[in-house]
PDB file of C-alpha atoms in Angstrom:
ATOM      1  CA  UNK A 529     -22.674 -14.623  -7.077  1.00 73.00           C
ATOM      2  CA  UNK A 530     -23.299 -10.591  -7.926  1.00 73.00           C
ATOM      3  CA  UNK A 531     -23.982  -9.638 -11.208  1.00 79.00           C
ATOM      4  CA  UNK A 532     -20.690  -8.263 -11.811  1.00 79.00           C
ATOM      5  CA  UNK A 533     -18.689 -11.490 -10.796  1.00 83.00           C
ATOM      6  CA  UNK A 534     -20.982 -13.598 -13.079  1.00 89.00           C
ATOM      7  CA  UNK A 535     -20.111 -10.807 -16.301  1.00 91.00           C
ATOM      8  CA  UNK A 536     -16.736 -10.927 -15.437  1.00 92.00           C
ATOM      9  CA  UNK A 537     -16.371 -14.928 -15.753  1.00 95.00           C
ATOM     10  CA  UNK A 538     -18.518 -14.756 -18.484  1.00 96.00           C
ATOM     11  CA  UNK A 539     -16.328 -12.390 -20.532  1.00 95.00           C
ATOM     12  CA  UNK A 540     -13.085 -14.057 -19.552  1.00 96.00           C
ATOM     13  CA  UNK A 541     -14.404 -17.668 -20.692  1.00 96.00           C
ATOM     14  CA  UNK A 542     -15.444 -16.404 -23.777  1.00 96.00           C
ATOM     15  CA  UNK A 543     -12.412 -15.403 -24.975  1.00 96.00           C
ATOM     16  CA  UNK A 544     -10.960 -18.851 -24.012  1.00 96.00           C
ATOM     17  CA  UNK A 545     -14.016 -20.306 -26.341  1.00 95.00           C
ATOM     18  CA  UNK A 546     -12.969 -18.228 -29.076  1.00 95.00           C
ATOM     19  CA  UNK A 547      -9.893 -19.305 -29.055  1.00 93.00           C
ATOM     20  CA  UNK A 548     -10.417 -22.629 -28.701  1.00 93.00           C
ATOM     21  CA  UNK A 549     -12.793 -22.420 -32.061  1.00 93.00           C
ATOM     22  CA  UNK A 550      -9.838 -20.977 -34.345  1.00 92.00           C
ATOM     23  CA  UNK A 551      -7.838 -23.829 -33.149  1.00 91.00           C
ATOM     24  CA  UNK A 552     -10.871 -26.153 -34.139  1.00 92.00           C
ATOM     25  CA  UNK A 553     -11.130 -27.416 -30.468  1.00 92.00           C
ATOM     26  CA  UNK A 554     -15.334 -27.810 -29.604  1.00 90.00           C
ATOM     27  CA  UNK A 555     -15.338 -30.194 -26.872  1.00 92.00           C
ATOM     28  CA  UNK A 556     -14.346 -29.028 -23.320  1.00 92.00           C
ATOM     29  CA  UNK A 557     -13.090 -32.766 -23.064  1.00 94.00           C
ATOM     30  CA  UNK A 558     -10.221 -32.134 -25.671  1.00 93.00           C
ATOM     31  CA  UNK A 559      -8.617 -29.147 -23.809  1.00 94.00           C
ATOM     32  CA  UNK A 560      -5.837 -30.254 -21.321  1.00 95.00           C
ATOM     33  CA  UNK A 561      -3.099 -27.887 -19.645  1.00 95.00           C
ATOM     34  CA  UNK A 562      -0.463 -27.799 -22.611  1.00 95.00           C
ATOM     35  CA  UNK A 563      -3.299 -25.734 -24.669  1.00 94.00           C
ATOM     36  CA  UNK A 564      -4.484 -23.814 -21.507  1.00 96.00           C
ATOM     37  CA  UNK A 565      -0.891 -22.777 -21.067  1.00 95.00           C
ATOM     38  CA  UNK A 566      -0.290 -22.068 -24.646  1.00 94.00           C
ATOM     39  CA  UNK A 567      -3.498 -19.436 -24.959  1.00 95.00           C
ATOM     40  CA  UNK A 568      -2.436 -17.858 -21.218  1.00 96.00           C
ATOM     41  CA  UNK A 569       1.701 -17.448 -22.709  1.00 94.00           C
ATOM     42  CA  UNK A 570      -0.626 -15.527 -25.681  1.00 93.00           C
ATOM     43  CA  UNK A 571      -3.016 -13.725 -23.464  1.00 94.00           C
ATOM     44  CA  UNK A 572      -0.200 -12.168 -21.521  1.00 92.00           C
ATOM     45  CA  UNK A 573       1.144 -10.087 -24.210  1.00 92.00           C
ATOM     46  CA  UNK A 574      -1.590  -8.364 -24.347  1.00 93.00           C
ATOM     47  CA  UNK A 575      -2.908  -8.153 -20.603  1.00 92.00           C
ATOM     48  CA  UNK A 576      -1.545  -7.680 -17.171  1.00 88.00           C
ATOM     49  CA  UNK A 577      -0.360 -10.233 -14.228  1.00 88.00           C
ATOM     50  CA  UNK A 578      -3.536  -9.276 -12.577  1.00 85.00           C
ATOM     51  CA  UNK A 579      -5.817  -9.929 -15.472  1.00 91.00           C
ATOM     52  CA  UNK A 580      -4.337 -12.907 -16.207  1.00 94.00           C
ATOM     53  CA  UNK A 581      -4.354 -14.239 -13.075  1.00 92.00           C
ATOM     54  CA  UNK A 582      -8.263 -13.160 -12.774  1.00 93.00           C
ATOM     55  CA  UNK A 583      -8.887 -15.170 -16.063  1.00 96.00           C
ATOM     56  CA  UNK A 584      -7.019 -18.080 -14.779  1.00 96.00           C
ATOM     57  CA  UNK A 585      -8.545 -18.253 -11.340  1.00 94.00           C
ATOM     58  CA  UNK A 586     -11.973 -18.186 -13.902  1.00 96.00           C
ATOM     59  CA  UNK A 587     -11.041 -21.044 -15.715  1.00 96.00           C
ATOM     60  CA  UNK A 588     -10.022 -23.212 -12.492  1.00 95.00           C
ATOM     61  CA  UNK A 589     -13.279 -22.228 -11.383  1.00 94.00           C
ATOM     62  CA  UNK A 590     -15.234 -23.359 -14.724  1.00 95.00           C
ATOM     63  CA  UNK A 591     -12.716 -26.748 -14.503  1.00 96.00           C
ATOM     64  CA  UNK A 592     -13.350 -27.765 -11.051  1.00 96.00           C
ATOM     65  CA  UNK A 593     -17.088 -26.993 -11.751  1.00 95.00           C
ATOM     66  CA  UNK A 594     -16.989 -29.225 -15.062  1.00 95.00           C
ATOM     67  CA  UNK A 595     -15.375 -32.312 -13.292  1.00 95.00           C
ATOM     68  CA  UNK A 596     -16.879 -32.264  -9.746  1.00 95.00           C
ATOM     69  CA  UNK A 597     -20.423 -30.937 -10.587  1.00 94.00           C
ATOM     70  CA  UNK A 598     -21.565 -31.531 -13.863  1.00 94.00           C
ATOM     71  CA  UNK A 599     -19.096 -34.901 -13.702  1.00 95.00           C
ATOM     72  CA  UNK A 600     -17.148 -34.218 -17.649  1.00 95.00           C
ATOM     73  CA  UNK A 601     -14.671 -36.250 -17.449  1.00 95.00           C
ATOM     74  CA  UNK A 602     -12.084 -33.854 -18.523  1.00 95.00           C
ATOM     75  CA  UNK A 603      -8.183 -34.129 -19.410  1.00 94.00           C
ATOM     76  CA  UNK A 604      -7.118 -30.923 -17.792  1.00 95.00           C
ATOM     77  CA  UNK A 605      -6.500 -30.245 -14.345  1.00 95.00           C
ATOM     78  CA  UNK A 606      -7.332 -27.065 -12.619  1.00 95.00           C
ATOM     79  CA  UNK A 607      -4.743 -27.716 -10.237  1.00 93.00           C
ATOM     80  CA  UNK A 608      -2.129 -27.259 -12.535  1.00 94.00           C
ATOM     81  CA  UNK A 609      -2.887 -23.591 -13.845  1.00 94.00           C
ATOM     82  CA  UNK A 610      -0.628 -21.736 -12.163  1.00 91.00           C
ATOM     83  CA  UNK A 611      -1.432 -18.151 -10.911  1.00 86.00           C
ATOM     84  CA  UNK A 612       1.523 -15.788 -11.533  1.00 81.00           C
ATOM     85  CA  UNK A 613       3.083 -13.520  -8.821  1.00 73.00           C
ATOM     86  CA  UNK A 614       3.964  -9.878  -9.378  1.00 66.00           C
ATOM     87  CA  UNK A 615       6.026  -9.487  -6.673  1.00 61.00           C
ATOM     88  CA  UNK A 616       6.870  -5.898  -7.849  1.00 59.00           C
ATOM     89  CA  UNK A 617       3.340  -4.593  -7.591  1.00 71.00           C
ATOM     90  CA  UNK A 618       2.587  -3.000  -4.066  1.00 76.00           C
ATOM     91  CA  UNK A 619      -0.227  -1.847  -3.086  1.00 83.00           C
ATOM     92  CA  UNK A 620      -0.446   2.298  -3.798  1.00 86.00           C
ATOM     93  CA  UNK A 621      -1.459   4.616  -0.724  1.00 89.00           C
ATOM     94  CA  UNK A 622      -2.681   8.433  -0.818  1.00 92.00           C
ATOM     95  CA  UNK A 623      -0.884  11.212   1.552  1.00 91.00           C
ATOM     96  CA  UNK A 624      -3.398  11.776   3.939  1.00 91.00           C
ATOM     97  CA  UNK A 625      -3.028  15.343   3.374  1.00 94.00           C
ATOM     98  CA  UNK A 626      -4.775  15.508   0.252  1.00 95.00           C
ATOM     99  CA  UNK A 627      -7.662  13.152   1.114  1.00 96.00           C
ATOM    100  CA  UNK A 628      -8.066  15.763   4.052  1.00 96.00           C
ATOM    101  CA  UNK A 629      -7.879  18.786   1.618  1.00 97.00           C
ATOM    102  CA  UNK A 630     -10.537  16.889  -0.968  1.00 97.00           C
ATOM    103  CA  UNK A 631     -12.446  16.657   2.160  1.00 96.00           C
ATOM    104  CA  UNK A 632     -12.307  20.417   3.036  1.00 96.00           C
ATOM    105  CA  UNK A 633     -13.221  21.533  -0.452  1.00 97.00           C
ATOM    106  CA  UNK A 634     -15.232  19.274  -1.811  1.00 96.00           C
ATOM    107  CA  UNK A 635     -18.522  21.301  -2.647  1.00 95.00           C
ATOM    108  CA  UNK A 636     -20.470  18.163  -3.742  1.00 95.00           C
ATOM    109  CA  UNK A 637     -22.120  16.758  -0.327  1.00 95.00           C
ATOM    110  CA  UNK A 638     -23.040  13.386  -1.809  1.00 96.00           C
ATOM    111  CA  UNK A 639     -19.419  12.926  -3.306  1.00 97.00           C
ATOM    112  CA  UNK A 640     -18.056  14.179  -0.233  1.00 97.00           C
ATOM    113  CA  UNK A 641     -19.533  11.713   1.850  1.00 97.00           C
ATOM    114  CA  UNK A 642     -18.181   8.828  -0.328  1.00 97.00           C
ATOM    115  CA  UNK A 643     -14.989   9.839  -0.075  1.00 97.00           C
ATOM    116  CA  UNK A 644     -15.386   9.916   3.811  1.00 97.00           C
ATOM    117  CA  UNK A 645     -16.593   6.550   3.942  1.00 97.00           C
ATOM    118  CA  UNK A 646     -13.958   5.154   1.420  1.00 97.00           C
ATOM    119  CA  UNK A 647     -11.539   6.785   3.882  1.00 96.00           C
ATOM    120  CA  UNK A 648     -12.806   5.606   6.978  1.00 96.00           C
ATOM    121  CA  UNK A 649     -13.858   1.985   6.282  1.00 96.00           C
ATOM    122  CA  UNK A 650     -11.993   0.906   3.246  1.00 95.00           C
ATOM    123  CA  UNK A 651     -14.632  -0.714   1.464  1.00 95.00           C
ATOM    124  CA  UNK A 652     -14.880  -1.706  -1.514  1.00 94.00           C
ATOM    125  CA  UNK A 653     -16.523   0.349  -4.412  1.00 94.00           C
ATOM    126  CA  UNK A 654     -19.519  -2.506  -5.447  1.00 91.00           C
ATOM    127  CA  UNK A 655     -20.197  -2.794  -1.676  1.00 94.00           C
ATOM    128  CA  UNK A 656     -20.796   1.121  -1.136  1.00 95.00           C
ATOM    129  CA  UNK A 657     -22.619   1.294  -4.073  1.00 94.00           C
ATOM    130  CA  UNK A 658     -25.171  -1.812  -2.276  1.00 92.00           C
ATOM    131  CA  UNK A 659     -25.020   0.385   1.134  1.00 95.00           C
ATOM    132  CA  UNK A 660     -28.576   0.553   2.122  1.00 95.00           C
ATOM    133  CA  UNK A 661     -29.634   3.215   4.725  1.00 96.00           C
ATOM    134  CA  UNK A 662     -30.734   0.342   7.307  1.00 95.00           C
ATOM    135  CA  UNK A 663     -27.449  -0.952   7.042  1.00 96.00           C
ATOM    136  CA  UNK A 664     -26.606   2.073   9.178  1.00 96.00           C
ATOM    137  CA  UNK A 665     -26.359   1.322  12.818  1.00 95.00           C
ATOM    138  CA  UNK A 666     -25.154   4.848  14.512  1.00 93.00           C
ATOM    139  CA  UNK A 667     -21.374   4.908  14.606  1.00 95.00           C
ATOM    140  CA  UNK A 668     -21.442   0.798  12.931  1.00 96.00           C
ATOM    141  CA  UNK A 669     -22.387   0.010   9.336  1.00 96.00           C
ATOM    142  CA  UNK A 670     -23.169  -3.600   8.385  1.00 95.00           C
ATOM    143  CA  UNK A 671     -21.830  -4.343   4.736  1.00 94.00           C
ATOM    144  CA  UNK A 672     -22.551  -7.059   2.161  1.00 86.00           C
ATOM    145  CA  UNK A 673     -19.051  -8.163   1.258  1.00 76.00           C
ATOM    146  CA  UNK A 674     -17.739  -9.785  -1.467  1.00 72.00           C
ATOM    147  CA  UNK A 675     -18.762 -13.745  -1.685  1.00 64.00           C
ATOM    148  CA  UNK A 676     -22.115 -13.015  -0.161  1.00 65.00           C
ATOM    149  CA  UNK A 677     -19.558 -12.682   3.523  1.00 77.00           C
ATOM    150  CA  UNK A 678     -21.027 -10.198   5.976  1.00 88.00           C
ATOM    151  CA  UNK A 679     -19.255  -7.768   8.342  1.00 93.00           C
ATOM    152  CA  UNK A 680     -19.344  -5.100  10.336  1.00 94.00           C
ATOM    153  CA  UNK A 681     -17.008  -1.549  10.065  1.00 95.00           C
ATOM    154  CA  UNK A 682     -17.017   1.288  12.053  1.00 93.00           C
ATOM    155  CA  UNK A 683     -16.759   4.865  11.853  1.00 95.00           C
ATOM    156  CA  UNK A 684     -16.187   8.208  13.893  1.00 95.00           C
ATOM    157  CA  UNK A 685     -18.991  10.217  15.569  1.00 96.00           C
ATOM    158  CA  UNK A 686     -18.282  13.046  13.393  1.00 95.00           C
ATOM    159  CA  UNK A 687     -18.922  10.470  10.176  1.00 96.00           C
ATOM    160  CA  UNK A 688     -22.237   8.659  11.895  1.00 96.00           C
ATOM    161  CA  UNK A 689     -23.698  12.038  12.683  1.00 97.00           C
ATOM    162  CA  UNK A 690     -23.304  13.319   9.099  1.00 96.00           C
ATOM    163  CA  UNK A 691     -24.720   9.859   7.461  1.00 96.00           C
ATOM    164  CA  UNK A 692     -27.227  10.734  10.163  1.00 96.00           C
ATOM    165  CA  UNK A 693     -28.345  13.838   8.789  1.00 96.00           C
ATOM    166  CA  UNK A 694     -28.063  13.290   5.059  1.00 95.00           C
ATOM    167  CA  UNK A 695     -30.526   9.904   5.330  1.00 94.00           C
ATOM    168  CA  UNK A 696     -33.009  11.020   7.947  1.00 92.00           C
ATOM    169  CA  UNK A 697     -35.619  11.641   5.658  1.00 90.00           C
ATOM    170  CA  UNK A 698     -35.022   8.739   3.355  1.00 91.00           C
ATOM    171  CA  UNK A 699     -35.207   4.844   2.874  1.00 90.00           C
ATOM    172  CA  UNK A 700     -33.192   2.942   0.441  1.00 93.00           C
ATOM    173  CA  UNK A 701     -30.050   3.192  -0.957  1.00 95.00           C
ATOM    174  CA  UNK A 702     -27.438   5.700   0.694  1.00 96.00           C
ATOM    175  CA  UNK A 703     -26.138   6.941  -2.275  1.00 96.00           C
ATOM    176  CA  UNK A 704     -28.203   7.688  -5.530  1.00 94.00           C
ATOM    177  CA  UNK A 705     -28.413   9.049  -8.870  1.00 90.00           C
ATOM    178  CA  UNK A 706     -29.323  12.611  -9.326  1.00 83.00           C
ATOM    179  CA  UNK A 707     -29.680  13.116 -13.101  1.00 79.00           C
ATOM    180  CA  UNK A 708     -30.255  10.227 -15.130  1.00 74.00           C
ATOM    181  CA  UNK A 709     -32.266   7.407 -13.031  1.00 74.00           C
ATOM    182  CA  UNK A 710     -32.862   9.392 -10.149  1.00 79.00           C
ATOM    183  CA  UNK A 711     -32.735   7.588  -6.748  1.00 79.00           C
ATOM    184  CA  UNK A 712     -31.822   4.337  -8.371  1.00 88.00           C
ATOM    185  CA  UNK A 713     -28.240   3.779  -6.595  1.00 91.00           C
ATOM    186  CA  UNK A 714     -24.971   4.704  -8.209  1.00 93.00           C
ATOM    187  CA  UNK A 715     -23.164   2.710 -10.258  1.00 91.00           C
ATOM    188  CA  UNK A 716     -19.595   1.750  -9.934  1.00 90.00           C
ATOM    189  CA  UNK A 717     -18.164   3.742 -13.083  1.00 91.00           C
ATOM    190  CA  UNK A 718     -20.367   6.554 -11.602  1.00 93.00           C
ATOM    191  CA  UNK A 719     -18.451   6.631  -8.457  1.00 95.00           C
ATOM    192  CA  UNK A 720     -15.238   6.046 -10.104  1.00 94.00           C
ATOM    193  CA  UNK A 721     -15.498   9.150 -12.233  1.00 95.00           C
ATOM    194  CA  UNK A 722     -16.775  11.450  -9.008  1.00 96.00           C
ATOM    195  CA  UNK A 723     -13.895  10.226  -6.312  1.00 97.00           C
ATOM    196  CA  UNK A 724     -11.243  10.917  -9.508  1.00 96.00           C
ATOM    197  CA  UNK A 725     -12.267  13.970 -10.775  1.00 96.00           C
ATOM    198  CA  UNK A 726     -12.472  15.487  -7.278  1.00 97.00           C
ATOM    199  CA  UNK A 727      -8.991  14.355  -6.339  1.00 97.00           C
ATOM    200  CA  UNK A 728      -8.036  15.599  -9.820  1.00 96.00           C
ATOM    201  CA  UNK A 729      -9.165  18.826  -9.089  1.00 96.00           C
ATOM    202  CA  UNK A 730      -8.469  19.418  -5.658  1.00 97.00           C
ATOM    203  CA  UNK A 731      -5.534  17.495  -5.461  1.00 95.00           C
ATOM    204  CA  UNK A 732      -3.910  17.539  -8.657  1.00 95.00           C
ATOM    205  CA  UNK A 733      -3.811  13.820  -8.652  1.00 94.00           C
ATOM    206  CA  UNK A 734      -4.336  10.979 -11.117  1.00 94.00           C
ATOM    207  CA  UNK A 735      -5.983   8.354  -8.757  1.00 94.00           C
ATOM    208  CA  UNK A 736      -7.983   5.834  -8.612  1.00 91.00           C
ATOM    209  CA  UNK A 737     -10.735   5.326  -5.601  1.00 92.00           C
ATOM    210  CA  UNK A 738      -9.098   1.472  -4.446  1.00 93.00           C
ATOM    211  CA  UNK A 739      -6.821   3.878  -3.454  1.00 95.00           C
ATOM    212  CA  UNK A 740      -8.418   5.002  -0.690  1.00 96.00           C
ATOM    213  CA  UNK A 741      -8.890   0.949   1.035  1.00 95.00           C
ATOM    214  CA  UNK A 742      -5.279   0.802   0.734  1.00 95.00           C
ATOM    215  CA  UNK A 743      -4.506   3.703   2.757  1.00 95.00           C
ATOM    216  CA  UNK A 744      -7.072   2.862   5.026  1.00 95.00           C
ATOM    217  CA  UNK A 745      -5.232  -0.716   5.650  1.00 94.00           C
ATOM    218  CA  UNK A 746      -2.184   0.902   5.588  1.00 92.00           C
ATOM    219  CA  UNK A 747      -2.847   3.557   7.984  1.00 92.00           C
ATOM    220  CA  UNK A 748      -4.044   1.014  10.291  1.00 92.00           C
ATOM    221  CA  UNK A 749      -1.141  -1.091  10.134  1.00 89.00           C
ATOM    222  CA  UNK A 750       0.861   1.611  10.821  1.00 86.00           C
ATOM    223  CA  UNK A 751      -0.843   2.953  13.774  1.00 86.00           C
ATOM    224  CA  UNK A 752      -0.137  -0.782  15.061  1.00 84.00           C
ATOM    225  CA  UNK A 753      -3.136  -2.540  14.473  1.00 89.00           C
ATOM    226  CA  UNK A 754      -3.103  -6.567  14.332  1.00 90.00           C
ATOM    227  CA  UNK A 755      -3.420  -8.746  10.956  1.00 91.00           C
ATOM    228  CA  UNK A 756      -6.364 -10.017  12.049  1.00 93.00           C
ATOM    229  CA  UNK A 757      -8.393  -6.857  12.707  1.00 94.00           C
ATOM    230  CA  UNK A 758      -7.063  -5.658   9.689  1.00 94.00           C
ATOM    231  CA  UNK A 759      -8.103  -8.797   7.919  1.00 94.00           C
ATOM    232  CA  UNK A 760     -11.573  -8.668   9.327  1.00 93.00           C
ATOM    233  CA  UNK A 761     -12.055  -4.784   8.556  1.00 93.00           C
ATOM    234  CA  UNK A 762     -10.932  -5.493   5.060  1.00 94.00           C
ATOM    235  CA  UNK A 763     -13.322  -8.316   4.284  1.00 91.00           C
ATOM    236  CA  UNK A 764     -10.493 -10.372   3.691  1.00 90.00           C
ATOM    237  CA  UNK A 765     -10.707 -13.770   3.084  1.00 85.00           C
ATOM    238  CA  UNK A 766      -7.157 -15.116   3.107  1.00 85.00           C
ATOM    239  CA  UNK A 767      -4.805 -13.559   5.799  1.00 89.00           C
ATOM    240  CA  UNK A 768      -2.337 -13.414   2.901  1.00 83.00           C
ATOM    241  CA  UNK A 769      -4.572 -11.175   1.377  1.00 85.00           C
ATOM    242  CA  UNK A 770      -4.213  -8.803   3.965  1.00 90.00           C
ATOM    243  CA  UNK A 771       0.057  -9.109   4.472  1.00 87.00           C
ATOM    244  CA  UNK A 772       0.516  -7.586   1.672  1.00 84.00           C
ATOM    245  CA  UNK A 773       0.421  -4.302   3.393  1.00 87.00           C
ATOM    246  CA  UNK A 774       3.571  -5.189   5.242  1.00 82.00           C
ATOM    247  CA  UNK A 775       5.542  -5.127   1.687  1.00 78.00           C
ATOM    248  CA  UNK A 776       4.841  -1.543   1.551  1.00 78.00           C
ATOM    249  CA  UNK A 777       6.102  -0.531   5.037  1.00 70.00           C
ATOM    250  CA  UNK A 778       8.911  -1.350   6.991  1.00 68.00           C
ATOM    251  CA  UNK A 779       7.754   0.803  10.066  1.00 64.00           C
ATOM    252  CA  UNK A 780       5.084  -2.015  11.442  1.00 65.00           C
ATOM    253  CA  UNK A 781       7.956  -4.500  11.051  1.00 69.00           C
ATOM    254  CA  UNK A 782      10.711  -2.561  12.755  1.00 74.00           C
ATOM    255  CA  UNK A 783       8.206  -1.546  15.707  1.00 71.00           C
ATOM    256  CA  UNK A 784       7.555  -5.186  16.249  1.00 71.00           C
ATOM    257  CA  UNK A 785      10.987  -6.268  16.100  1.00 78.00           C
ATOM    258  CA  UNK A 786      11.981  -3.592  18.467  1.00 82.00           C
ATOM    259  CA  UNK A 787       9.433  -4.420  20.986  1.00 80.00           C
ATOM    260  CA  UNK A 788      10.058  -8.489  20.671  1.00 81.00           C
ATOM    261  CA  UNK A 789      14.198  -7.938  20.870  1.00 82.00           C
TER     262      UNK A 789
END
């Protein structure tokens, strides 16, 4: 797993293991679901569906890895943690309008690049950070997906020739530092910061950059592009994943209706 995904479980199962030591509970073979239930009623109040549902996808994880692999014979089962559905969160899109005006103005070439590739591939931000320039294949760009899955995206001409040109004299990473660790490649927080502040500035919008995959799934969606593609494109790993998008537009579902009736 990347570094990130390992910190993140880490974190999560620590607070668990706190926890767990103010109730005087030591052994992993004491906890069952009633207590796992009681500290994730608690952790709500303080966190979001999403987080919660992050830590408790953790914990199954650390469960089935305690019975099955290490072979603890444990009282709790991770089929029983139940993940939690927000069915009133959606999936946030940007007018394309002001991604094409942060485009236009954007003085930063580095930055504006990102932005271009967020917008035209919807990848995630850990895997541009990890784009290497041989990953570049003309108008095709291999990426290293989440859960170690590869795939292949695409982009316009006009994109592929300006890639082209900003890494012809260079190996490596795509897109580096220029201060502090120069050349090592950016970091996520790094890239977070840029893509807002631009958008902030150009825009006059509070956003953040995961922004920018949604509208690209979205847009496609729209334009009457299969689940599947879109599924692929995404990196998705569940279909459901991906039909999400339909929740926020009822223009793909009335097209298809339309053209079936």
């Amino acid at each position: 797993l990347s570094e990130s995904t390992i910190k993140t479980r880490e974190t999560h199962m620590k607070q668990f293991v706190a926890c767990c030591k103010e109730a005087c509970i030591t052994d992993v073979t004491i906890v069952n679901n009633l207590c796992i239930d009681r500290y994730y009623v608690q952790y709500r109040e303080t966190h979001s569906v999403s987080t919660t549902n992050t830590s408790k996808r953790i914990m199954r994880a650390f469960l089935i890895w305690a019975r099955d692999y290490k072979e603890i014979d444990i009282r709790a089962s991770p089929e029983a943690i139940r993940i939690t559905k927000d069915r009133n969160k959606l999936p946030q899109s940007l007018c394309k309008e002001r991604i094409r005006k942060v485009l236009q103005e954007c003085k930063d070439p580095q930055d504006r690049l990102i932005i271009a590739v967020f917008a035209e591939t919807g990848i995630r931000i850990s895997e541009l950070c990890a784009l290497r320039i041989d990953d570049i294949h003309g108008d095709e760009i291999e990426i290293h997906g989440k859960g170690l899955v590869d795939r292949t995206v695409q982009v316009t001409d006009r994109l592929a020739a300006a890639l082209r040109l900003y890494t012809h004299d260079r190996t490596g990473y795509v897109f580096t530092n220029k201060k502090h660790f120069k050349g090592d490649p950016m970091r996520k927080d790094t890239v977070w910061r840029h893509v807002k502040k631009h958008f902030k500035e150009i825009a006059g919008i509070d956003m953040h950059p995961h922004q920018l995959r949604h509208t690209f799934a979205i847009s496609l969606l729209e334009s009457g592009c299969d689940l599947v593609t879109i599924k692929e494109l995404m990196g998705h790993e569940d279909i459901n994943t991906t039909m999400q998008y339909l929740r926020v537009t009822n223009k793909f579902v009335k097209k298809e209706y339309k053209k079936h009736f």
